[in-house]
Coordinates of C-alpha atoms in Angstrom, one line a residue:
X46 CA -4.1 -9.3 7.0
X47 CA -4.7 -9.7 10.6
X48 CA -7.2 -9.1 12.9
X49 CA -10.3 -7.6 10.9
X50 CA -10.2 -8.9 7.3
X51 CA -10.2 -5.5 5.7
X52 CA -13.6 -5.4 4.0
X53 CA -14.8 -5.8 7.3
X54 CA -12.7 -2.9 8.6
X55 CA -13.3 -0.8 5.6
X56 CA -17.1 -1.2 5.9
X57 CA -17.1 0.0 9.5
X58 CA -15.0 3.3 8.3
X59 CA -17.7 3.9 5.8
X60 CA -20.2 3.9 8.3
X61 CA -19.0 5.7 10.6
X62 CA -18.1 8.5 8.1
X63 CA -21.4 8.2 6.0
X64 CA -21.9 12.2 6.2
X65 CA -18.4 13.4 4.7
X66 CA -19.2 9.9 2.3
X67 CA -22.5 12.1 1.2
X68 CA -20.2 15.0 0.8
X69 CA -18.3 13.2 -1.5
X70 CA -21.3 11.9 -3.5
X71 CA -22.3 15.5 -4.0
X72 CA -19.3 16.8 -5.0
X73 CA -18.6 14.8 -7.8
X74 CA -7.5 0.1 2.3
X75 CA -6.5 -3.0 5.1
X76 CA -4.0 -2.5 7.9
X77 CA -0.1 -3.8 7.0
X78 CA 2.2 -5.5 9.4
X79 CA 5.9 -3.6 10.0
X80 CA 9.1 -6.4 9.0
X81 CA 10.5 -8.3 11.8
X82 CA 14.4 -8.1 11.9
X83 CA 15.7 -11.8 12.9
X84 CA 18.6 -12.8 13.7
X85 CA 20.1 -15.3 16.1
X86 CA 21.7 -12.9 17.8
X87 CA 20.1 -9.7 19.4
X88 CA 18.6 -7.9 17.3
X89 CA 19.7 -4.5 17.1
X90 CA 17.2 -1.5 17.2
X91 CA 16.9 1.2 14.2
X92 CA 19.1 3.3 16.2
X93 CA 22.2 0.9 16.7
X94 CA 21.0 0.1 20.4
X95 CA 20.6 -3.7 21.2
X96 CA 17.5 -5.0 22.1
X97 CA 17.3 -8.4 24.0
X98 CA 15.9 -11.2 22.5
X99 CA 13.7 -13.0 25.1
X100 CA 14.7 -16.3 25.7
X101 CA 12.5 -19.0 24.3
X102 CA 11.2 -21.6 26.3
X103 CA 13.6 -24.7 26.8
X104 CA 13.3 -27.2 24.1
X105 CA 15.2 -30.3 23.7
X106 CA 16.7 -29.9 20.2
X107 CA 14.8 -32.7 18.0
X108 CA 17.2 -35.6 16.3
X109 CA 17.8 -36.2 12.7
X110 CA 17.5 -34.1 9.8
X111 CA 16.5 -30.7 9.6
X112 CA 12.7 -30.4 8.7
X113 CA 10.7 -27.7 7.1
X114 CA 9.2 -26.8 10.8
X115 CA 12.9 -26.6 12.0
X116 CA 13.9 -23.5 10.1
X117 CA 12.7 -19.6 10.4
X118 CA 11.9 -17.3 7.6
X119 CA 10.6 -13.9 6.9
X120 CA 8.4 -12.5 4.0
X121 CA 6.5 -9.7 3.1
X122 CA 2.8 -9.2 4.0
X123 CA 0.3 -8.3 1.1
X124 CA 3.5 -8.8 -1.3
X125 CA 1.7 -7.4 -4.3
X126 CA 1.1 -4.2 -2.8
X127 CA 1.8 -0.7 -4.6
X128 CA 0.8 2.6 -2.5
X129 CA -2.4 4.9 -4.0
X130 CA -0.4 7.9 -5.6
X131 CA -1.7 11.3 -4.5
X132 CA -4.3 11.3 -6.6
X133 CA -6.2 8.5 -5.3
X134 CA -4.6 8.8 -1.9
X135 CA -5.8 12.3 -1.7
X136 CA -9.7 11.1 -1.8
X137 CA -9.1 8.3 0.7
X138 CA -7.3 10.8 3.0
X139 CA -10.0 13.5 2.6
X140 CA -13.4 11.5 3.4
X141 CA -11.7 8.3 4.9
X142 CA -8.5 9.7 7.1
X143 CA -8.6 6.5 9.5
X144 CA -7.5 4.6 6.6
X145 CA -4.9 6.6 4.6
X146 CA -1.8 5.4 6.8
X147 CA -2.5 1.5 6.6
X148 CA -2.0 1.6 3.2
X149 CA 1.0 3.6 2.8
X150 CA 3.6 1.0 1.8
X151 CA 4.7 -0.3 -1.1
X152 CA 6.3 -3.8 -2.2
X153 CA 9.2 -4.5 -5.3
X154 CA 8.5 -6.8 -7.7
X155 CA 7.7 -10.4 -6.4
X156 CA 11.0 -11.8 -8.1
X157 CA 13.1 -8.4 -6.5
X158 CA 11.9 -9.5 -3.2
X159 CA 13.2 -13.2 -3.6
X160 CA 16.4 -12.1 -4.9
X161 CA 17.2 -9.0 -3.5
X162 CA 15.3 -8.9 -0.1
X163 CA 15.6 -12.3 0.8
X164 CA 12.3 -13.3 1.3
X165 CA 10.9 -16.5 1.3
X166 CA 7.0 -16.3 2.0
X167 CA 5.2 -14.1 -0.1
X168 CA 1.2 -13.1 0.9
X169 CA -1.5 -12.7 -2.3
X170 CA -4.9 -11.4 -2.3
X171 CA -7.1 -12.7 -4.6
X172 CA -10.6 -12.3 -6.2
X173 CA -12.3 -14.5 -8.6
X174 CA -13.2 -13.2 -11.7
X175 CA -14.0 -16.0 -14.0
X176 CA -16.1 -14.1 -17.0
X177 CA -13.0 -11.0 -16.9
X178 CA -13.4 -7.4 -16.5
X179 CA -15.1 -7.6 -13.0
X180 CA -12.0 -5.0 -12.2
X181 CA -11.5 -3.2 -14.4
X182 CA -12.8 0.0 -13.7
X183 CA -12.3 0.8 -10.1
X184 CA -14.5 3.5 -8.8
X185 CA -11.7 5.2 -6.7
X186 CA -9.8 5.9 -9.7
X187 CA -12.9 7.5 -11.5
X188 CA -13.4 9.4 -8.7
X189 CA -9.7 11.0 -9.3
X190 CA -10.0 11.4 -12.6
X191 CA -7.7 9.0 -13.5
X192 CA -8.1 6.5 -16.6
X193 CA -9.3 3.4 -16.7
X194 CA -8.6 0.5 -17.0
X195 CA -4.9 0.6 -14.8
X196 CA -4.1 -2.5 -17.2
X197 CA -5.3 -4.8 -20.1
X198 CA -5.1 -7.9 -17.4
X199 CA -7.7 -7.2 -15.7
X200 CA -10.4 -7.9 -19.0
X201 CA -9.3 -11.7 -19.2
X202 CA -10.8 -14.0 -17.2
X203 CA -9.0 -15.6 -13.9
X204 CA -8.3 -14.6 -9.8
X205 CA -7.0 -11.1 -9.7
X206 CA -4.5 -9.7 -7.1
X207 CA -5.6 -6.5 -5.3
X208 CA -6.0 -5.4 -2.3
X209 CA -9.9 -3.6 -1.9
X210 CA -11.7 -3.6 -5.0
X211 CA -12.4 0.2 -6.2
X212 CA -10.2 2.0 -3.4
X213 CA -6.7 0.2 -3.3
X214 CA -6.0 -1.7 -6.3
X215 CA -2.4 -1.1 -7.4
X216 CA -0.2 -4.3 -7.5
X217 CA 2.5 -5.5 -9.1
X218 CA 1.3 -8.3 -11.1
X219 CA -2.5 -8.2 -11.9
X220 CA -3.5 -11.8 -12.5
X221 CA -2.6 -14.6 -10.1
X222 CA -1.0 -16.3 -13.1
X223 CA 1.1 -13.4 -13.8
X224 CA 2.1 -13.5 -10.1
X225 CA 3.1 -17.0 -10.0
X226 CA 5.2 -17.9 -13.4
X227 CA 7.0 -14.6 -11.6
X228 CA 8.1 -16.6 -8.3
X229 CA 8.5 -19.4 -10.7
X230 CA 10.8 -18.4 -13.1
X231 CA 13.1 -17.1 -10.0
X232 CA 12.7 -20.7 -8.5
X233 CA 13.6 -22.5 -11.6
X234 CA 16.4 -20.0 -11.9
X235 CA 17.6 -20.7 -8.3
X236 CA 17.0 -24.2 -7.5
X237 CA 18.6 -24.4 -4.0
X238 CA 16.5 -22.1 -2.7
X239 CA 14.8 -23.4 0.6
X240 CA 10.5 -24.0 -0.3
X241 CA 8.9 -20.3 -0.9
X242 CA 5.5 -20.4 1.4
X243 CA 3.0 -18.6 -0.5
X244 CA -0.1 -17.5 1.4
X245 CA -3.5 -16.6 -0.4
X246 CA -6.6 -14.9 0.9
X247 CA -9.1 -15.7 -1.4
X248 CA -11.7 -12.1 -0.9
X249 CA -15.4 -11.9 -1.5
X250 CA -16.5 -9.3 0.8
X251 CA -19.1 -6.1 -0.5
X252 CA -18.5 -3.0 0.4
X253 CA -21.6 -1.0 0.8
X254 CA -22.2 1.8 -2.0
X255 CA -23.3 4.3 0.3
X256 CA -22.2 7.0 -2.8
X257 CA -24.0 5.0 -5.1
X258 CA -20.9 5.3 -7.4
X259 CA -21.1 1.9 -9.1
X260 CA -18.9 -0.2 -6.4
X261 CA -17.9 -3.2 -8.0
X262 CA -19.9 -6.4 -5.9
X263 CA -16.5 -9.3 -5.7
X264 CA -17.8 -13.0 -7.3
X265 CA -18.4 -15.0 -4.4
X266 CA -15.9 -17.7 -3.3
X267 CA -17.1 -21.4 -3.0
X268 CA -15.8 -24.7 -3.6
X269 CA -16.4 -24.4 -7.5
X270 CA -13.7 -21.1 -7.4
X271 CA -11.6 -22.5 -4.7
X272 CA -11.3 -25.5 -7.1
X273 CA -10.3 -23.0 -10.0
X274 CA -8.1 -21.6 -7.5
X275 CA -6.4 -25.0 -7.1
X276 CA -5.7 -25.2 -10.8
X277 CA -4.4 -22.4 -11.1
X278 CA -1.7 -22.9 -9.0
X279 CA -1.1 -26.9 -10.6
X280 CA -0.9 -24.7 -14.0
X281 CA 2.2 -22.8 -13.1
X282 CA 3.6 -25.3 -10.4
X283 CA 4.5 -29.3 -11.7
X284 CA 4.1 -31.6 -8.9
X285 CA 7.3 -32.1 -8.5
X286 CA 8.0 -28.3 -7.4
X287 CA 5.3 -28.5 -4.7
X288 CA 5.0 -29.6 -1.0
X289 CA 1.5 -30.4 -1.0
X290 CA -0.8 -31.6 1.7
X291 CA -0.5 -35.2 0.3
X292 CA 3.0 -35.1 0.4
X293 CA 3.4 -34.3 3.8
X294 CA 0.1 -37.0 4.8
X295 CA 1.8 -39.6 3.5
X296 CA 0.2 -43.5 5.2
X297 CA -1.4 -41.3 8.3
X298 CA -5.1 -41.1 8.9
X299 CA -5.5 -37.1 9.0
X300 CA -2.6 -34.5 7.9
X301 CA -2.6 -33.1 12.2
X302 CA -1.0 -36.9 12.8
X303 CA 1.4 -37.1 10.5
X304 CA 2.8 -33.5 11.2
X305 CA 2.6 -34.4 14.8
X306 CA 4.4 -37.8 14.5
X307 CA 6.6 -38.2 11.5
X308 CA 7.3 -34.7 11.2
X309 CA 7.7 -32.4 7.9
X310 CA 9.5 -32.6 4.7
X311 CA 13.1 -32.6 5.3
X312 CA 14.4 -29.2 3.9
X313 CA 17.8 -31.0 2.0
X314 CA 14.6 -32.9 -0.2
X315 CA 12.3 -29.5 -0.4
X316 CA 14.5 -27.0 -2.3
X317 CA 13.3 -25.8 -5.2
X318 CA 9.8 -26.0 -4.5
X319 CA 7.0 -23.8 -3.2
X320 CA 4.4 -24.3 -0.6
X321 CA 0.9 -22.7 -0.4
X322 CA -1.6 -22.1 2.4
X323 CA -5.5 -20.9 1.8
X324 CA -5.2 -18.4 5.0
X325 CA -9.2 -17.9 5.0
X326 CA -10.9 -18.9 8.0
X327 CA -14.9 -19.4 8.4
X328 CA -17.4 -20.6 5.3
X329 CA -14.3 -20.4 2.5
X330 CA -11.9 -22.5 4.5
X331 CA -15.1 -25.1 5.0
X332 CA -15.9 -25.3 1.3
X333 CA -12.2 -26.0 0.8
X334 CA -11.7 -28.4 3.2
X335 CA -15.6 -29.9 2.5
X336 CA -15.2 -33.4 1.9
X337 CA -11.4 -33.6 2.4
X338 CA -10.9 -33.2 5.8
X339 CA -7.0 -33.3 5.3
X340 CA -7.2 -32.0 2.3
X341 CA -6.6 -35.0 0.1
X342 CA -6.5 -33.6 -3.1
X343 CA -5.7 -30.7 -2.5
X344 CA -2.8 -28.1 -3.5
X345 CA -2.7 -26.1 -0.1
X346 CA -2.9 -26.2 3.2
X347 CA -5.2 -24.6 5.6
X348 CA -4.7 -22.3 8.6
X349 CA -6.4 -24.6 11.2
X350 CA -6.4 -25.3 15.1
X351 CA -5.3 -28.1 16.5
X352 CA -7.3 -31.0 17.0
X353 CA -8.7 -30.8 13.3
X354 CA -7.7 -33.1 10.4
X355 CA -6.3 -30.5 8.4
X356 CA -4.0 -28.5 11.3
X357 CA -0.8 -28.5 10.0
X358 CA 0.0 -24.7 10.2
X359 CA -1.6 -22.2 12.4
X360 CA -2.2 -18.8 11.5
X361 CA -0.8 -16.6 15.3
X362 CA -0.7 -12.9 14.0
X363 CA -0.2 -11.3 17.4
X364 CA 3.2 -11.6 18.6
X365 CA 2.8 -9.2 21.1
X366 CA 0.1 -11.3 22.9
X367 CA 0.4 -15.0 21.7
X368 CA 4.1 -15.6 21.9
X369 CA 3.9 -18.1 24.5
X370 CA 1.5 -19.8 22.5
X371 CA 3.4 -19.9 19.3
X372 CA 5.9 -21.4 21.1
X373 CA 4.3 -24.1 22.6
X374 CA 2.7 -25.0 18.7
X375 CA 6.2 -24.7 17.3
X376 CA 7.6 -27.0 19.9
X377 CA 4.8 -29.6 19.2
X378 CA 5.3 -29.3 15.5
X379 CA 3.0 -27.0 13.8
X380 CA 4.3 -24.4 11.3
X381 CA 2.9 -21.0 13.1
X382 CA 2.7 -17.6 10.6
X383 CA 3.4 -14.6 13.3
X384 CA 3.8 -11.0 11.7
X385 CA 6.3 -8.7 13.2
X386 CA 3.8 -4.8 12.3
X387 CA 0.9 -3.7 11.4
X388 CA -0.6 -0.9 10.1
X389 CA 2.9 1.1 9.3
X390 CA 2.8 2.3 12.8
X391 CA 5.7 0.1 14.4
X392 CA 8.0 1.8 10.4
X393 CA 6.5 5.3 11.6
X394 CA 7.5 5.0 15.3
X395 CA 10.6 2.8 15.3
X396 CA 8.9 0.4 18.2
X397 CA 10.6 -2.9 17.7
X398 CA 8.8 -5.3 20.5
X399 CA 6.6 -7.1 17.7
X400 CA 9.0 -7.4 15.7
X401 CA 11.5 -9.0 18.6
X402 CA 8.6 -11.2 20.0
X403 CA 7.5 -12.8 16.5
X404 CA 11.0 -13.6 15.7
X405 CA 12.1 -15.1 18.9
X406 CA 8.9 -16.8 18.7
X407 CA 9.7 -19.1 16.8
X408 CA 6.8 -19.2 14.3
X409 CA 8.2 -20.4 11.2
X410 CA 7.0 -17.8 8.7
X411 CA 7.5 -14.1 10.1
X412 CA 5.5 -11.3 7.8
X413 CA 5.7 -8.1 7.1
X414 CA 5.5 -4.8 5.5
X415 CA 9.2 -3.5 5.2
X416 CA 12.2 -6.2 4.3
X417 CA 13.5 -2.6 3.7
X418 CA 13.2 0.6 5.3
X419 CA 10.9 3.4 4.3
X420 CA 12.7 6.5 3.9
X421 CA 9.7 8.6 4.5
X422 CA 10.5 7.4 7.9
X423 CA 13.3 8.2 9.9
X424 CA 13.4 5.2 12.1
X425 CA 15.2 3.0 9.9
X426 CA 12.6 0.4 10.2
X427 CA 13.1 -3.2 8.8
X428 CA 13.1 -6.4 9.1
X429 CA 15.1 -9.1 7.8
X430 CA 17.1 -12.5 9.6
X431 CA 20.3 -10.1 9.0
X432 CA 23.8 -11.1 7.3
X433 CA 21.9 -11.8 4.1
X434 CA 20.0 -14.9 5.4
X435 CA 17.5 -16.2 3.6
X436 CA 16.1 -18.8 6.3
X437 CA 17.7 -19.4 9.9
X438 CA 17.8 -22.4 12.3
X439 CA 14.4 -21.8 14.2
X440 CA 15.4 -20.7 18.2
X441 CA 12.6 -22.5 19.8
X442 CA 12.9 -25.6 17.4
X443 CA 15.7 -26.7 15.5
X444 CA 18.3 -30.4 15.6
X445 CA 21.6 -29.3 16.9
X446 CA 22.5 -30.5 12.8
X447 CA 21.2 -27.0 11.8
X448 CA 23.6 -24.8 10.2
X449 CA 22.3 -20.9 9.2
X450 CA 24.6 -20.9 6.6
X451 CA 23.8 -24.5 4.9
X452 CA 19.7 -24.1 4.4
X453 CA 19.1 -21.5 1.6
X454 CA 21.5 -22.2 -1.4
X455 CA 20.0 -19.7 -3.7
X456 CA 22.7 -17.8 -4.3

C-alpha cells in the first residue's frame, strides 16, 4: 500500500467512529492504487482523447546490453485481493463508510494476471502464522453471519495472504505457498518470460477491539519469521530461478555499489526467474537487514534510500509529486516502484495524471489496481503498457539496443 500502512489507517477510522463502533457492539480495509496505462506512445485517455506524455528528462541512453533497470513493467497492487461481498461489505459500509470504497476491487487469479493481463510484478500481504489457525475465524464474517472458516488453509501452519485480519480477508490463494507454486508453475510453463518482481509486506499491526468482538492480535514479525519468510520463498523457488541480492552484489563491498557501478542482471540472462523485494520500512526492514547490511544471505531485497548498503530499489509511490525524483534514481540506476492510483478514485473518476506521471517516470515497476477496467465504472479505467506488452524499453533509461518487442518472450 502507500502512504499509511493500512492498520494504521484503519485504526484511525475506528477511532474516529468509536460511537456508531458501540452501536454495532450493541446490536449484535487499505486504500488501492488505480492501473497505469504505459505505452511509449501517448497514452490515450478512457475516452479516446490523447493525453501527453511529459517528456522525461534528457538521458544519454546507457551502452551495452539491456539490464533489468533498463526495462518498464506494470503489475497489480495487493494482487491477492477479492472484494467483501454485500454481506460483509454491508457492515463496513454501515459503521465504517470512509473505508468501504478503498476496498472495492478485485484481482483474477495470480496465474490469470501473468497470462492474460500481462503483468509482471505481483504485490502480497502476508501474516505469520506459524502454530495455524490464527485466521481462521475472522470476526467480520461472524458479524455477517457468514460461516467460518472461508477455507481449510488457513488451519495449517505458514504466512497467510490477506489484506486486514477480521474485516477484509478474501484472496485468491490463502497461504503464501499456495500463492507462489501459482506464479511458479506459470514461469516454469513460460520460460522467456522477463523476471516476475514480487513485492511482500510482511503485516503485524493490532487493531484495537473497541467491540470487544474477539479481534484476532497478528504474530509479530522479527528476524526469526522474516527468516521463515525467506524459506518459504527458497521452498518454491530453486536458486537458479531467482535474482537474489547475492546475485546482483557479486565482488562489491555493499549491494548500493554494485547496482551503482556494474549495473543489473542483464534481462537476455534473467528470464525465467522471479525477483522479490521485503517492501516494509522501519523495525521489520531492520531485523531483516540486521547483520547483513546488503543483505548477504538473503532472498529479497529491501526498499531502501540511497546511501545505505542495501539500496538497490526504492520504494516512490507518489507519482503525482515525486516524479522528478524517480527520475533522477532511475537515471542513476536504482529500480524505483511508482503506482499509477489509489484508493479506486482515479477507476471511479477517469483522472489519468498518476497514471501518465508514474509511467513516464520511468520507475521500473508501475502498480496498480485495474490491468482491466471495472465495469461498475463507466470511465473505462485501466492500465497496461498497451499492444499486449508485457515489459517496455524504460523512457528515462534504456540502451538504444532496446527493442519493446524482444524483452518478454512469454508467449
Amino acid at each position: 500500500m502507500s502512504g499509511a500502512r493500512a492498520a494504521h489507517r484503519l485504526v484511525t477510522l475506528l477511532l474516529a467512529a468509536t460511537v456508531a463502533l458501540v452501536a454495532l457492539a450493541a446490536a449484535c480495509n487499505e486504500p488501492a492504487r488505480p492501473p497505469a496505462d504505459a505505452s511509449p506512445t501517448p497514452a490515450a485517455s478512457p475516452a479516446g482523447t490523447a493525453t501527453p506524455m511529459p517528456s522525461p528528462s534528457p538521458v544519454p541512453p546507457p551502452p551495452g546490453p539491456v539490464r533489468l533497470n533498463h526495462i518498464q513493467v506494470v503489475g497489480t497492487h495487493n494482487s491477492y485481493h477479492v472484494e467483501p461481498g454485500d454481506a460483509l461489505l454491508g457492515v463496513v459500509r454501515r459503521y465504517l463508510p470512509q473505508l468501504t470504497a478503498t476496498l472495492q476491487y478485485t484481482h483474477v487469479a495470480l496465474a490469470r494476471q501473468l497470462e492474460e493481463q500481462s503483468m509482471r510484478s505481483l504485490e502480497l500481504d502476508v501474516f505469520a502464522d506459524p502454530v495455524g489457525g490464527l485466521f481462521a475465524d475472522p470476526a467480520g464474517r461472524r458479524v455477517a453471519g457468514l460461516p467460518n472458516p472461508p477455507s481449510p488453509l488457513l488451519l495449517g501452519p505458514g504466512f497467510k495472504v490477506l489484506h486486514i485480519q477480521d474485516l477484509d480477508t478474501g484472496t485468491t490463494c490463502y497461504t503464501l505457498m499456495t500463492c507462489l507454486h501459482e506464479v511458479r508453475t506459470w514461469s516454469v510453463m513460460h520460460p522467456g518470460h522477463v523476471p516476475i518482481v514480487i513485492l511482500i509486506e510482511a503485516k503485524d499491526d493490532p487493531i484495537p477491539d473497541l467491540l470487544g468482538l474477539g479481534l484476532v492480535t497478528p504474530h509479530l514479525v522479527g528476524t526469526a519469521e522474516l527468516d521463515a519468510l525467506d524459506a518459504e520463498v527458497r521452498a518454491v523457488f530453486e536458486p537458479g530461478r531467482l535474482v537474489t541480492p547475492d546475485d546482483v552484489r557479486g565482488q562489491r563491498g555493499t549491494l548500493e555499489e554494485a547496482v551503482l557501478r556494474d549495473g543489473w542482471p542483464e534481462v537476455a540472462a534473467a528470464r525465467g526467474k522471479v525477483m522479490f523485494v521485503l517492501i516494509n520500512g522501519g523495525s521489520i526492514r531492520d531485523a531483516y537487514r540486521a547483520g547483513r547490511p546488503s543483505l548477504e544471505g538473503r532472498v529479497m531485497f529491501t526498499v531502501s534510500t540511497p546511501g545505505q548498503p542495501d539500496a538497490a530499489f526504492i520504494k516512490r509511490d507518489d507519482a503525482l509529486t515525486q516524479a522528478a525524483a524517480i527520475r533522477e534514481l532511475v537515471a542513476a540506476g536504482y529500480m524505483v516502484r511508482t503506482r499509477a492510483d489509489a484508493d479506486t478514485s482515479e477507476a471511479r473518476s477517469g483522472e489519468t495524471a498518476m497514471r501518465t506521471a508514474a509511467l513516464s517516470s520511468g520507475a521500473q515497476v508501475v502498480s496498480t489496481d485495474y490491468p482491466a477496467s471495472d465495469a461498475r465504472w463507466a470511465t473505462g479505467y485501466s492500465v497496461t503498457l498497451g499492444n499486449g506488452l508485457a515489459a517496455r524499453c524504460n523512457p528515462v533509461l534504456a540502451p538504444v539496443t532496446c527493442a519493446d518487442d524482444g524483452l518478454d518472450l512469454a508467449r
